[in-house]
Amino acid sequence: MTQQHTFDVVIVGAGGAGLRAALESSRRGRTAVITKLYPTRSHTGAAQGGMCAALANVEEDNWEWHTFDTIKGGDYLVDQDAAEVMCREAIEAVYDLEHMGMPFNRTPDGKIDQRRFGGHTHHHGAGAVRRSCFAADRTGHMILQTLFQQNVKQGTTFFDEYYVLDLLRAPDDGRAAGVVAYELATGELHVFRAKSVVFCTGGYGKMFKITSNAHALTGDGPGVCYRRGVPMEDMEFFQFHPTGLYRLGVLLSEAARGEGGILRNSDGEAFMERYAPTIKDLAPRDMVSRAIYTEIREGRGAGPDGDYVYLDVSHLDPKVIDAKLPDITEFARTYLGVEPKKEGVPIVPTAHYAMGGIPTTVDAQVVGDAANTVIPGLFAAGECACVSVHGANRLGTNSLLDIVVFGKRAGVNAGEHAATVDHAELGEDPAGAVTRMLEDLAGHAEGERAAAIRLDLQVNMDDKAGVYRTETLLKEMEVELASLRERYARVWVQDTSRRYNTDLLEAVELGFLLDLAEALVVSARARTESRGGHFREDHPVRDDKNWLKHSLASRGDSGVKLDYKPVTMTRYEPMERKY
Amino acid sequence: MQVKLRVRRFNPETDSESRIETYDVPADPMDRVLDLLHWVKWNVDGSLTFRRSCAHGICGSDAMLINGTNRLACKVLVREVGDQITVEPLRGLPVNKDLLVDMEPFFASYREVLPYLVNDDPAPDTERRQSQADRERFDDTTKCILCAACTTSCPVFWADDEYFGPAAIVNAHRFIFDSRDQGAAQRLTVLNDKEGVWRCRTTFNCTDACPRGIKVTQAIQEVKRALLFRKV
């Protein structure tokens, strides 16, 4: 039985962006938040280090410097108007959170405290600046909790553990008409009619094996949109965070280096001095990740296999560690049995953040082509979206900023849009496509499990589409993906029950990962230059003449089709990225 | 090494009562118990059902009973619990399937205590000032991830599911002792109810169970004291 619901606004996902959007849209229209996890399980809660805003609470700063850092950090693929919006509105966004009860750390005079973070500088690169507002090393946790608390206060309508599997678009003009969701508790489908649909579903790091991402981060929102004709922007740009726990990939925040932590190779050398003489360990993440791999490749990695380096905080005041870095030092103790107050913590780069995703305007409206034609009623914000404020490489802390600033904009605009239009007509049998997909997936009495196919996807993506890429590796990955797709067509879902069928859920998730991995690999192979998080060993230099443009990957009958659109420039001319 | 993993299974669609299934799982001492559950789900029985997401102790999805103690499956390693591991669903909440319980009663209690900042004064243009000492006053209880490990370890909660339970009180504490908050009186009235803080018998199970190291019993005692003296 398919149940029908009608709302003005439907928000998909309840991390920071979705919850921030809900606070705005539910003041403007009847809003439902549909989320496959309980809201507080969202991966916003894993963000650690902070949220940058040029409050200038502890030293001189202004939002124009923040804008410059964001654009330079993004290797000039950032849309400069969007970066200006984000960095200007950052200040109000932080104060908004504080007014909602966010427990920021404080300065001695009771203001919000700030600390250094990678790539954030004063006077356009002259030196590191204290810009990151934080709550110990659990800033994301506190933002998620604070936004959830405010939604409880406001009485937001949640559909917890409902998994959105399709976007409904009006048959006549393609505008958003609603979504189809699968209720985990019962296995039933629900059609939600809505005038505005907002995707805030987070990233898709689970296409890699070594990742800081949660199991839930399988790109469902972008995957749904991609299958319904929305192109994916800048998919080749994926961030590998320098400091993931060895073997596990669990994130150790850049805040460790912001507080004075140092990366060391097997000789104990603070090697970042050679790669970024000015800001050293606080260089942008793509540069630090490549530096780590260069150390490892040149034989200066530590450990029996020489395959990691150390994050060293042992010289910091133990009180600073306990007060400002308690969680990440506990991760090292719990998962590696290492005491960070005494010894270096083994780390490797870990797949962390998707710069690419659903293309939007600065008002969080989804656009459907290279001419930036808006798809009416469709919005996206947060990691699943590409505004693009992060360009080719996101600066640390700018993700929490992104979700709060653009989550708010999405909520405001979705609510206002809904007030001006009627519900679009649904086509016939709106849940039909999802019904058929689920029947197909569950229709094999034997075969290979999703887990086996997913593991092969992840291992291959790590090897062939990770920090270092080449034409040969990416070509191999395309071939591998074709084979993985064939295997996926015969996937076996062993659990046959209706309620909480997480076996079926994992199979569906894998489908989205495969689609998005293909878009990523095809986009990466085409881009014959190196920029930010996309590094081609066979094309190691940035090529502004040919490649200062966003890619758009669409799903065609004969594979992925690529298109390009210009980067929005305001006043920052591209220059060489040195730190 | 090999681990004998015993898991309490129950699917109400097909089972009239729960049963223990035993799996021999290849493991490394540094594996998380969650890794073992995944090994079973991904290699032996895809129908084994549990919640998990972040896998490093932050999202609060995978609290369960592990060798008789409430733990997060992603935060307890094989080397801590040995090669005989029994995993069961949290006690005191209805079991929906295998290790997955109905969290709604837990969140209902949480919502009762006004778990949000109450301050009706017009907001200033910048931040509300708060001294470092005032910020420190409620630091411990901001760590809560709503995993329910504390509440479902509490014998009072097992016996009386109307009791708010430790997690709700922790989240009330987080605001009662926040110098910016004005809702303490309202919250304390809620907690003074017969299902409120006075039901706590200070057995300390909750403090032992908390994967975030929150001093839960102490927080409850502080709320009781605030009630007695009506000041924070």
PDB file of N, CA and C in Angstrom, chain A residues 38 41 45 57 95 98-104 106-112 138 141-142 149 153 161 214-216 248 327 330-331 334-335 449 451 454 494-495 497-500 502-503 506, chain B residues 12-13 30 32 38 41-47 51-53 56 58-61 74-75 77 96-97 103 115 117 124 126-130 132 135 139 142 144-146 174-175 180 212:
ATOM      1  N   TYR A  38      17.848   8.674  12.289  1.00  0.00           N
ATOM      2  CA  TYR A  38      17.407   9.659  13.273  1.00  0.00           C
ATOM      3  C   TYR A  38      18.278  10.898  13.105  1.00  0.00           C
ATOM      4  N   ARG A  41      21.841  11.251  14.310  1.00  0.00           N
ATOM      5  CA  ARG A  41      22.854  10.299  13.814  1.00  0.00           C
ATOM      6  C   ARG A  41      23.593  10.851  12.602  1.00  0.00           C
ATOM      7  N   GLY A  45      27.519  15.571  12.909  1.00  0.00           N
ATOM      8  CA  GLY A  45      27.969  15.355  14.285  1.00  0.00           C
ATOM      9  C   GLY A  45      29.409  14.902  14.404  1.00  0.00           C
ATOM     10  N   ASN A  57      37.478  38.279  16.926  1.00  0.00           N
ATOM     11  CA  ASN A  57      37.386  38.306  18.390  1.00  0.00           C
ATOM     12  C   ASN A  57      38.742  38.267  19.074  1.00  0.00           C
ATOM     13  N   TYR A  95      26.655  34.002  15.012  1.00  0.00           N
ATOM     14  CA  TYR A  95      25.868  34.643  16.081  1.00  0.00           C
ATOM     15  C   TYR A  95      24.489  33.999  16.209  1.00  0.00           C
ATOM     16  N   GLU A  98      24.893  30.926  18.165  1.00  0.00           N
ATOM     17  CA  GLU A  98      25.131  31.248  19.578  1.00  0.00           C
ATOM     18  C   GLU A  98      23.815  31.618  20.258  1.00  0.00           C
ATOM     19  N   HIS A  99      23.000  32.378  19.566  1.00  0.00           N
ATOM     20  CA  HIS A  99      21.712  32.762  20.151  1.00  0.00           C
ATOM     21  C   HIS A  99      20.803  31.553  20.343  1.00  0.00           C
ATOM     22  N   MET A 100      20.983  30.532  19.522  1.00  0.00           N
ATOM     23  CA  MET A 100      20.191  29.299  19.677  1.00  0.00           C
ATOM     24  C   MET A 100      20.704  28.435  20.831  1.00  0.00           C
ATOM     25  N   GLY A 101      21.849  28.792  21.393  1.00  0.00           N
ATOM     26  CA  GLY A 101      22.358  28.036  22.526  1.00  0.00           C
ATOM     27  C   GLY A 101      23.644  27.266  22.265  1.00  0.00           C
ATOM     28  N   MET A 102      24.196  27.411  21.086  1.00  0.00           N
ATOM     29  CA  MET A 102      25.434  26.708  20.753  1.00  0.00           C
ATOM     30  C   MET A 102      26.526  27.026  21.782  1.00  0.00           C
ATOM     31  N   PRO A 103      27.079  25.987  22.416  1.00  0.00           N
ATOM     32  CA  PRO A 103      28.092  26.226  23.462  1.00  0.00           C
ATOM     33  C   PRO A 103      29.514  26.389  22.907  1.00  0.00           C
ATOM     34  N   PHE A 104      29.758  27.525  22.294  1.00  0.00           N
ATOM     35  CA  PHE A 104      31.112  27.790  21.801  1.00  0.00           C
ATOM     36  C   PHE A 104      32.089  27.932  22.971  1.00  0.00           C
ATOM     37  N   ARG A 106      34.984  29.943  24.888  1.00  0.00           N
ATOM     38  CA  ARG A 106      34.976  31.392  25.118  1.00  0.00           C
ATOM     39  C   ARG A 106      36.373  31.943  25.356  1.00  0.00           C
ATOM     40  N   THR A 107      36.536  33.221  25.042  1.00  0.00           N
ATOM     41  CA  THR A 107      37.762  33.943  25.381  1.00  0.00           C
ATOM     42  C   THR A 107      37.665  34.379  26.846  1.00  0.00           C
ATOM     43  N   PRO A 108      38.767  34.862  27.428  1.00  0.00           N
ATOM     44  CA  PRO A 108      38.695  35.320  28.826  1.00  0.00           C
ATOM     45  C   PRO A 108      37.653  36.414  29.035  1.00  0.00           C
ATOM     46  N   ASP A 109      37.334  37.222  28.002  1.00  0.00           N
ATOM     47  CA  ASP A 109      36.310  38.249  28.202  1.00  0.00           C
ATOM     48  C   ASP A 109      34.921  37.793  27.752  1.00  0.00           C
ATOM     49  N   GLY A 110      34.742  36.484  27.572  1.00  0.00           N
ATOM     50  CA  GLY A 110      33.402  35.949  27.362  1.00  0.00           C
ATOM     51  C   GLY A 110      32.911  35.943  25.930  1.00  0.00           C
ATOM     52  N   LYS A 111      33.787  36.313  24.990  1.00  0.00           N
ATOM     53  CA  LYS A 111      33.394  36.232  23.584  1.00  0.00           C
ATOM     54  C   LYS A 111      33.647  34.817  23.053  1.00  0.00           C
ATOM     55  N   ILE A 112      33.174  34.563  21.842  1.00  0.00           N
ATOM     56  CA  ILE A 112      33.438  33.278  21.192  1.00  0.00           C
ATOM     57  C   ILE A 112      34.936  33.190  20.885  1.00  0.00           C
ATOM     58  N   ARG A 138      34.426  19.035  19.123  1.00  0.00           N
ATOM     59  CA  ARG A 138      33.145  18.440  18.767  1.00  0.00           C
ATOM     60  C   ARG A 138      32.184  19.531  18.264  1.00  0.00           C
ATOM     61  N   HIS A 141      29.187  18.151  16.331  1.00  0.00           N
ATOM     62  CA  HIS A 141      28.243  17.547  17.281  1.00  0.00           C
ATOM     63  C   HIS A 141      27.386  18.632  17.918  1.00  0.00           C
ATOM     64  N   MET A 142      28.014  19.718  18.345  1.00  0.00           N
ATOM     65  CA  MET A 142      27.262  20.758  19.035  1.00  0.00           C
ATOM     66  C   MET A 142      26.340  21.521  18.079  1.00  0.00           C
ATOM     67  N   GLN A 149      17.768  20.613  18.644  1.00  0.00           N
ATOM     68  CA  GLN A 149      17.030  21.168  19.799  1.00  0.00           C
ATOM     69  C   GLN A 149      16.052  22.250  19.342  1.00  0.00           C
ATOM     70  N   LYS A 153      12.007  22.401  19.659  1.00  0.00           N
ATOM     71  CA  LYS A 153      11.303  23.560  20.211  1.00  0.00           C
ATOM     72  C   LYS A 153      10.221  24.039  19.248  1.00  0.00           C
ATOM     73  N   GLU A 161      13.772   7.613   9.737  1.00  0.00           N
ATOM     74  CA  GLU A 161      14.006   6.305   9.124  1.00  0.00           C
ATOM     75  C   GLU A 161      13.057   6.063   7.956  1.00  0.00           C
ATOM     76  N   ALA A 214      30.685   8.231   7.380  1.00  0.00           N
ATOM     77  CA  ALA A 214      29.810   7.249   8.008  1.00  0.00           C
ATOM     78  C   ALA A 214      29.305   6.248   6.976  1.00  0.00           C
ATOM     79  N   HIS A 215      28.861   5.103   7.482  1.00  0.00           N
ATOM     80  CA  HIS A 215      28.295   4.094   6.583  1.00  0.00           C
ATOM     81  C   HIS A 215      27.121   4.645   5.779  1.00  0.00           C
ATOM     82  N   ALA A 216      26.406   5.604   6.370  1.00  0.00           N
ATOM     83  CA  ALA A 216      25.198   6.109   5.718  1.00  0.00           C
ATOM     84  C   ALA A 216      25.506   7.006   4.516  1.00  0.00           C
ATOM     85  N   LEU A 248      42.024   2.833   9.580  1.00  0.00           N
ATOM     86  CA  LEU A 248      40.590   3.034   9.776  1.00  0.00           C
ATOM     87  C   LEU A 248      40.043   4.232   9.018  1.00  0.00           C
ATOM     88  N   ASP A 327      38.324  14.565  22.163  1.00  0.00           N
ATOM     89  CA  ASP A 327      37.757  13.445  21.408  1.00  0.00           C
ATOM     90  C   ASP A 327      38.790  12.779  20.520  1.00  0.00           C
ATOM     91  N   GLU A 330      41.172  10.702  22.254  1.00  0.00           N
ATOM     92  CA  GLU A 330      40.562   9.444  22.698  1.00  0.00           C
ATOM     93  C   GLU A 330      40.439   8.446  21.537  1.00  0.00           C
ATOM     94  N   PHE A 331      40.159   8.954  20.329  1.00  0.00           N
ATOM     95  CA  PHE A 331      40.100   8.039  19.179  1.00  0.00           C
ATOM     96  C   PHE A 331      41.426   7.288  19.038  1.00  0.00           C
ATOM     97  N   THR A 334      41.614   4.702  21.804  1.00  0.00           N
ATOM     98  CA  THR A 334      40.655   3.618  21.660  1.00  0.00           C
ATOM     99  C   THR A 334      41.010   2.695  20.500  1.00  0.00           C
ATOM    100  N   TYR A 335      41.279   3.291  19.334  1.00  0.00           N
ATOM    101  CA  TYR A 335      41.360   2.460  18.132  1.00  0.00           C
ATOM    102  C   TYR A 335      42.777   2.023  17.770  1.00  0.00           C
ATOM    103  N   ARG A 449      26.499 -10.916  -2.816  1.00  0.00           N
ATOM    104  CA  ARG A 449      25.972  -9.896  -1.896  1.00  0.00           C
ATOM    105  C   ARG A 449      26.455  -8.508  -2.281  1.00  0.00           C
ATOM    106  N   ALA A 451      27.624  -6.411  -0.315  1.00  0.00           N
ATOM    107  CA  ALA A 451      28.849  -6.111   0.440  1.00  0.00           C
ATOM    108  C   ALA A 451      30.101  -6.448  -0.367  1.00  0.00           C
ATOM    109  N   ARG A 454      30.488  -3.902  -3.179  1.00  0.00           N
ATOM    110  CA  ARG A 454      30.849  -2.606  -2.607  1.00  0.00           C
ATOM    111  C   ARG A 454      32.325  -2.575  -2.207  1.00  0.00           C
ATOM    112  N   GLN A 494      19.549 -11.109   0.691  1.00  0.00           N
ATOM    113  CA  GLN A 494      19.189 -12.335   1.404  1.00  0.00           C
ATOM    114  C   GLN A 494      17.963 -12.141   2.305  1.00  0.00           C
ATOM    115  N   ASP A 495      17.879 -10.967   2.933  1.00  0.00           N
ATOM    116  CA  ASP A 495      16.774 -10.714   3.869  1.00  0.00           C
ATOM    117  C   ASP A 495      15.485 -10.532   3.062  1.00  0.00           C
ATOM    118  N   SER A 497      12.447 -10.098   4.611  1.00  0.00           N
ATOM    119  CA  SER A 497      11.371  -9.548   5.441  1.00  0.00           C
ATOM    120  C   SER A 497      11.045  -8.108   5.046  1.00  0.00           C
ATOM    121  N   ARG A 498       9.901  -7.656   5.486  1.00  0.00           N
ATOM    122  CA  ARG A 498       9.435  -6.307   5.153  1.00  0.00           C
ATOM    123  C   ARG A 498      10.033  -5.271   6.093  1.00  0.00           C
ATOM    124  N   ARG A 499      10.040  -5.596   7.383  1.00  0.00           N
ATOM    125  CA  ARG A 499      10.414  -4.574   8.364  1.00  0.00           C
ATOM    126  C   ARG A 499      11.932  -4.452   8.478  1.00  0.00           C
ATOM    127  N   TYR A 500      12.397  -3.234   8.581  1.00  0.00           N
ATOM    128  CA  TYR A 500      13.825  -2.940   8.779  1.00  0.00           C
ATOM    129  C   TYR A 500      14.724  -3.831   7.923  1.00  0.00           C
ATOM    130  N   THR A 502      17.528  -3.892   6.275  1.00  0.00           N
ATOM    131  CA  THR A 502      18.754  -3.127   6.020  1.00  0.00           C
ATOM    132  C   THR A 502      19.630  -3.805   4.968  1.00  0.00           C
ATOM    133  N   ASP A 503      19.352  -5.069   4.687  1.00  0.00           N
ATOM    134  CA  ASP A 503      20.051  -5.763   3.608  1.00  0.00           C
ATOM    135  C   ASP A 503      19.649  -5.145   2.260  1.00  0.00           C
ATOM    136  N   GLU A 506      21.104  -1.588   1.946  1.00  0.00           N
ATOM    137  CA  GLU A 506      22.507  -1.537   1.515  1.00  0.00           C
ATOM    138  C   GLU A 506      22.638  -1.764   0.008  1.00  0.00           C
TER     139      GLU A 506
ATOM    140  N   PRO B  12       9.815 -10.260  14.538  1.00  0.00           N
ATOM    141  CA  PRO B  12       8.410 -10.507  14.891  1.00  0.00           C
ATOM    142  C   PRO B  12       7.554 -10.973  13.712  1.00  0.00           C
ATOM    143  N   GLU B  13       8.051 -10.795  12.466  1.00  0.00           N
ATOM    144  CA  GLU B  13       7.283 -11.298  11.321  1.00  0.00           C
ATOM    145  C   GLU B  13       7.239 -12.819  11.315  1.00  0.00           C
ATOM    146  N   MET B  30      42.162  -5.891  17.452  1.00  0.00           N
ATOM    147  CA  MET B  30      41.852  -4.466  17.309  1.00  0.00           C
ATOM    148  C   MET B  30      40.529  -4.224  16.588  1.00  0.00           C
ATOM    149  N   ARG B  32      36.592  -3.797  16.025  1.00  0.00           N
ATOM    150  CA  ARG B  32      35.451  -3.372  16.835  1.00  0.00           C
ATOM    151  C   ARG B  32      34.401  -4.480  16.829  1.00  0.00           C
ATOM    152  N   HIS B  38      29.208  -6.762  11.272  1.00  0.00           N
ATOM    153  CA  HIS B  38      29.238  -6.558   9.825  1.00  0.00           C
ATOM    154  C   HIS B  38      29.741  -7.805   9.107  1.00  0.00           C
ATOM    155  N   LYS B  41      26.854 -10.064   8.861  1.00  0.00           N
ATOM    156  CA  LYS B  41      25.833  -9.559   7.930  1.00  0.00           C
ATOM    157  C   LYS B  41      26.304  -9.654   6.478  1.00  0.00           C
ATOM    158  N   TRP B  42      27.582  -9.398   6.259  1.00  0.00           N
ATOM    159  CA  TRP B  42      28.093  -9.321   4.892  1.00  0.00           C
ATOM    160  C   TRP B  42      28.609 -10.657   4.349  1.00  0.00           C
ATOM    161  N   ASN B  43      28.712 -11.665   5.231  1.00  0.00           N
ATOM    162  CA  ASN B  43      29.229 -12.954   4.762  1.00  0.00           C
ATOM    163  C   ASN B  43      28.343 -14.147   5.072  1.00  0.00           C
ATOM    164  N   VAL B  44      27.517 -14.031   6.114  1.00  0.00           N
ATOM    165  CA  VAL B  44      26.770 -15.211   6.553  1.00  0.00           C
ATOM    166  C   VAL B  44      25.258 -14.993   6.447  1.00  0.00           C
ATOM    167  N   ASP B  45      24.775 -13.938   7.055  1.00  0.00           N
ATOM    168  CA  ASP B  45      23.331 -13.746   7.107  1.00  0.00           C
ATOM    169  C   ASP B  45      22.969 -12.262   6.944  1.00  0.00           C
ATOM    170  N   GLY B  46      22.555 -11.921   5.738  1.00  0.00           N
ATOM    171  CA  GLY B  46      22.221 -10.525   5.423  1.00  0.00           C
ATOM    172  C   GLY B  46      21.034  -9.995   6.204  1.00  0.00           C
ATOM    173  N   SER B  47      20.295 -10.882   6.856  1.00  0.00           N
ATOM    174  CA  SER B  47      19.115 -10.412   7.584  1.00  0.00           C
ATOM    175  C   SER B  47      19.439  -9.952   8.999  1.00  0.00           C
ATOM    176  N   ARG B  51      21.425  -1.012  13.954  1.00  0.00           N
ATOM    177  CA  ARG B  51      21.711   0.332  13.460  1.00  0.00           C
ATOM    178  C   ARG B  51      23.195   0.631  13.621  1.00  0.00           C
ATOM    179  N   ARG B  52      23.730   1.417  12.733  1.00  0.00           N
ATOM    180  CA  ARG B  52      25.083   1.946  12.864  1.00  0.00           C
ATOM    181  C   ARG B  52      25.222   3.043  11.829  1.00  0.00           C
ATOM    182  N   SER B  53      26.103   4.004  12.115  1.00  0.00           N
ATOM    183  CA  SER B  53      26.431   4.931  11.035  1.00  0.00           C
ATOM    184  C   SER B  53      27.890   5.347  11.077  1.00  0.00           C
ATOM    185  N   HIS B  56      32.522   5.376  14.796  1.00  0.00           N
ATOM    186  CA  HIS B  56      33.586   5.751  15.732  1.00  0.00           C
ATOM    187  C   HIS B  56      33.076   6.505  16.964  1.00  0.00           C
ATOM    188  N   ILE B  58      30.424   8.529  17.698  1.00  0.00           N
ATOM    189  CA  ILE B  58      29.944   9.907  17.712  1.00  0.00           C
ATOM    190  C   ILE B  58      28.449  10.011  17.406  1.00  0.00           C
ATOM    191  N   CYS B  59      27.914   9.100  16.577  1.00  0.00           N
ATOM    192  CA  CYS B  59      26.521   9.282  16.143  1.00  0.00           C
ATOM    193  C   CYS B  59      25.520   8.648  17.100  1.00  0.00           C
ATOM    194  N   GLY B  60      25.961   7.678  17.903  1.00  0.00           N
ATOM    195  CA  GLY B  60      25.074   7.105  18.910  1.00  0.00           C
ATOM    196  C   GLY B  60      24.085   6.081  18.387  1.00  0.00           C
ATOM    197  N   SER B  61      24.326   5.521  17.210  1.00  0.00           N
ATOM    198  CA  SER B  61      23.361   4.579  16.623  1.00  0.00           C
ATOM    199  C   SER B  61      23.435   3.185  17.222  1.00  0.00           C
ATOM    200  N   CYS B  74      30.700   0.118  18.096  1.00  0.00           N
ATOM    201  CA  CYS B  74      31.828   0.671  17.346  1.00  0.00           C
ATOM    202  C   CYS B  74      32.924   1.193  18.262  1.00  0.00           C
ATOM    203  N   LYS B  75      32.709   1.130  19.574  1.00  0.00           N
ATOM    204  CA  LYS B  75      33.699   1.715  20.476  1.00  0.00           C
ATOM    205  C   LYS B  75      34.281   0.683  21.422  1.00  0.00           C
ATOM    206  N   LEU B  77      36.484  -2.815  21.517  1.00  0.00           N
ATOM    207  CA  LEU B  77      37.333  -3.656  20.675  1.00  0.00           C
ATOM    208  C   LEU B  77      37.342  -5.090  21.205  1.00  0.00           C
ATOM    209  N   ASN B  96      12.391  -4.173  17.828  1.00  0.00           N
ATOM    210  CA  ASN B  96      11.736  -4.201  16.518  1.00  0.00           C
ATOM    211  C   ASN B  96      12.247  -5.322  15.638  1.00  0.00           C
ATOM    212  N   LYS B  97      13.547  -5.568  15.730  1.00  0.00           N
ATOM    213  CA  LYS B  97      14.137  -6.662  14.956  1.00  0.00           C
ATOM    214  C   LYS B  97      15.582  -6.841  15.420  1.00  0.00           C
ATOM    215  N   MET B 103      13.187   3.437  19.443  1.00  0.00           N
ATOM    216  CA  MET B 103      13.783   4.554  20.178  1.00  0.00           C
ATOM    217  C   MET B 103      12.750   5.612  20.565  1.00  0.00           C
ATOM    218  N   PRO B 115      14.421  20.375  25.952  1.00  0.00           N
ATOM    219  CA  PRO B 115      15.865  20.248  25.700  1.00  0.00           C
ATOM    220  C   PRO B 115      16.368  21.276  24.692  1.00  0.00           C
ATOM    221  N   LEU B 117      17.538  25.817  24.405  1.00  0.00           N
ATOM    222  CA  LEU B 117      17.767  27.054  25.133  1.00  0.00           C
ATOM    223  C   LEU B 117      16.474  27.865  25.204  1.00  0.00           C
ATOM    224  N   PRO B 124      21.289  40.121  21.282  1.00  0.00           N
ATOM    225  CA  PRO B 124      22.176  41.241  20.946  1.00  0.00           C
ATOM    226  C   PRO B 124      22.664  41.137  19.503  1.00  0.00           C
ATOM    227  N   THR B 126      25.725  40.882  18.544  1.00  0.00           N
ATOM    228  CA  THR B 126      26.792  39.887  18.466  1.00  0.00           C
ATOM    229  C   THR B 126      26.449  38.741  19.417  1.00  0.00           C
ATOM    230  N   GLU B 127      27.477  38.075  20.001  1.00  0.00           N
ATOM    231  CA  GLU B 127      27.181  36.958  20.867  1.00  0.00           C
ATOM    232  C   GLU B 127      26.727  37.420  22.249  1.00  0.00           C
ATOM    233  N   ARG B 128      25.963  36.556  22.933  1.00  0.00           N
ATOM    234  CA  ARG B 128      25.747  36.767  24.359  1.00  0.00           C
ATOM    235  C   ARG B 128      27.068  36.421  25.045  1.00  0.00           C
ATOM    236  N   ARG B 129      27.508  37.269  25.944  1.00  0.00           N
ATOM    237  CA  ARG B 129      28.758  36.953  26.636  1.00  0.00           C
ATOM    238  C   ARG B 129      28.544  35.828  27.639  1.00  0.00           C
ATOM    239  N   GLN B 130      29.569  35.010  27.796  1.00  0.00           N
ATOM    240  CA  GLN B 130      29.530  33.944  28.797  1.00  0.00           C
ATOM    241  C   GLN B 130      30.963  33.723  29.268  1.00  0.00           C
ATOM    242  N   GLN B 132      34.306  31.952  30.824  1.00  0.00           N
ATOM    243  CA  GLN B 132      34.838  30.593  30.642  1.00  0.00           C
ATOM    244  C   GLN B 132      34.359  29.672  31.753  1.00  0.00           C
ATOM    245  N   ARG B 135      30.805  28.700  31.060  1.00  0.00           N
ATOM    246  CA  ARG B 135      30.770  27.746  29.954  1.00  0.00           C
ATOM    247  C   ARG B 135      31.187  26.349  30.438  1.00  0.00           C
ATOM    248  N   ASP B 139      29.751  21.897  30.629  1.00  0.00           N
ATOM    249  CA  ASP B 139      30.493  21.280  29.528  1.00  0.00           C
ATOM    250  C   ASP B 139      30.227  19.782  29.440  1.00  0.00           C
ATOM    251  N   THR B 142      27.138  18.535  27.650  1.00  0.00           N
ATOM    252  CA  THR B 142      26.983  18.817  26.211  1.00  0.00           C
ATOM    253  C   THR B 142      27.507  17.665  25.363  1.00  0.00           C
ATOM    254  N   CYS B 144      26.602  14.617  25.340  1.00  0.00           N
ATOM    255  CA  CYS B 144      25.626  13.536  25.133  1.00  0.00           C
ATOM    256  C   CYS B 144      25.307  13.333  23.658  1.00  0.00           C
ATOM    257  N   ILE B 145      25.315  12.062  23.217  1.00  0.00           N
ATOM    258  CA  ILE B 145      24.993  11.732  21.825  1.00  0.00           C
ATOM    259  C   ILE B 145      23.652  11.009  21.705  1.00  0.00           C
ATOM    260  N   LEU B 146      22.862  10.974  22.776  1.00  0.00           N
ATOM    261  CA  LEU B 146      21.511  10.403  22.741  1.00  0.00           C
ATOM    262  C   LEU B 146      21.500   8.951  22.256  1.00  0.00           C
ATOM    263  N   ARG B 174      22.067  20.128  30.953  1.00  0.00           N
ATOM    264  CA  ARG B 174      22.863  20.905  30.007  1.00  0.00           C
ATOM    265  C   ARG B 174      22.320  22.340  29.883  1.00  0.00           C
ATOM    266  N   PHE B 175      21.000  22.518  30.035  1.00  0.00           N
ATOM    267  CA  PHE B 175      20.440  23.871  29.928  1.00  0.00           C
ATOM    268  C   PHE B 175      20.222  24.547  31.281  1.00  0.00           C
ATOM    269  N   ARG B 180      23.069  31.299  30.054  1.00  0.00           N
ATOM    270  CA  ARG B 180      22.245  32.049  29.097  1.00  0.00           C
ATOM    271  C   ARG B 180      20.774  31.644  29.148  1.00  0.00           C
ATOM    272  N   ARG B 212      30.510   8.349  26.389  1.00  0.00           N
ATOM    273  CA  ARG B 212      31.154   9.652  26.275  1.00  0.00           C
ATOM    274  C   ARG B 212      31.798  10.073  27.596  1.00  0.00           C
TER     275      ARG B 212
END
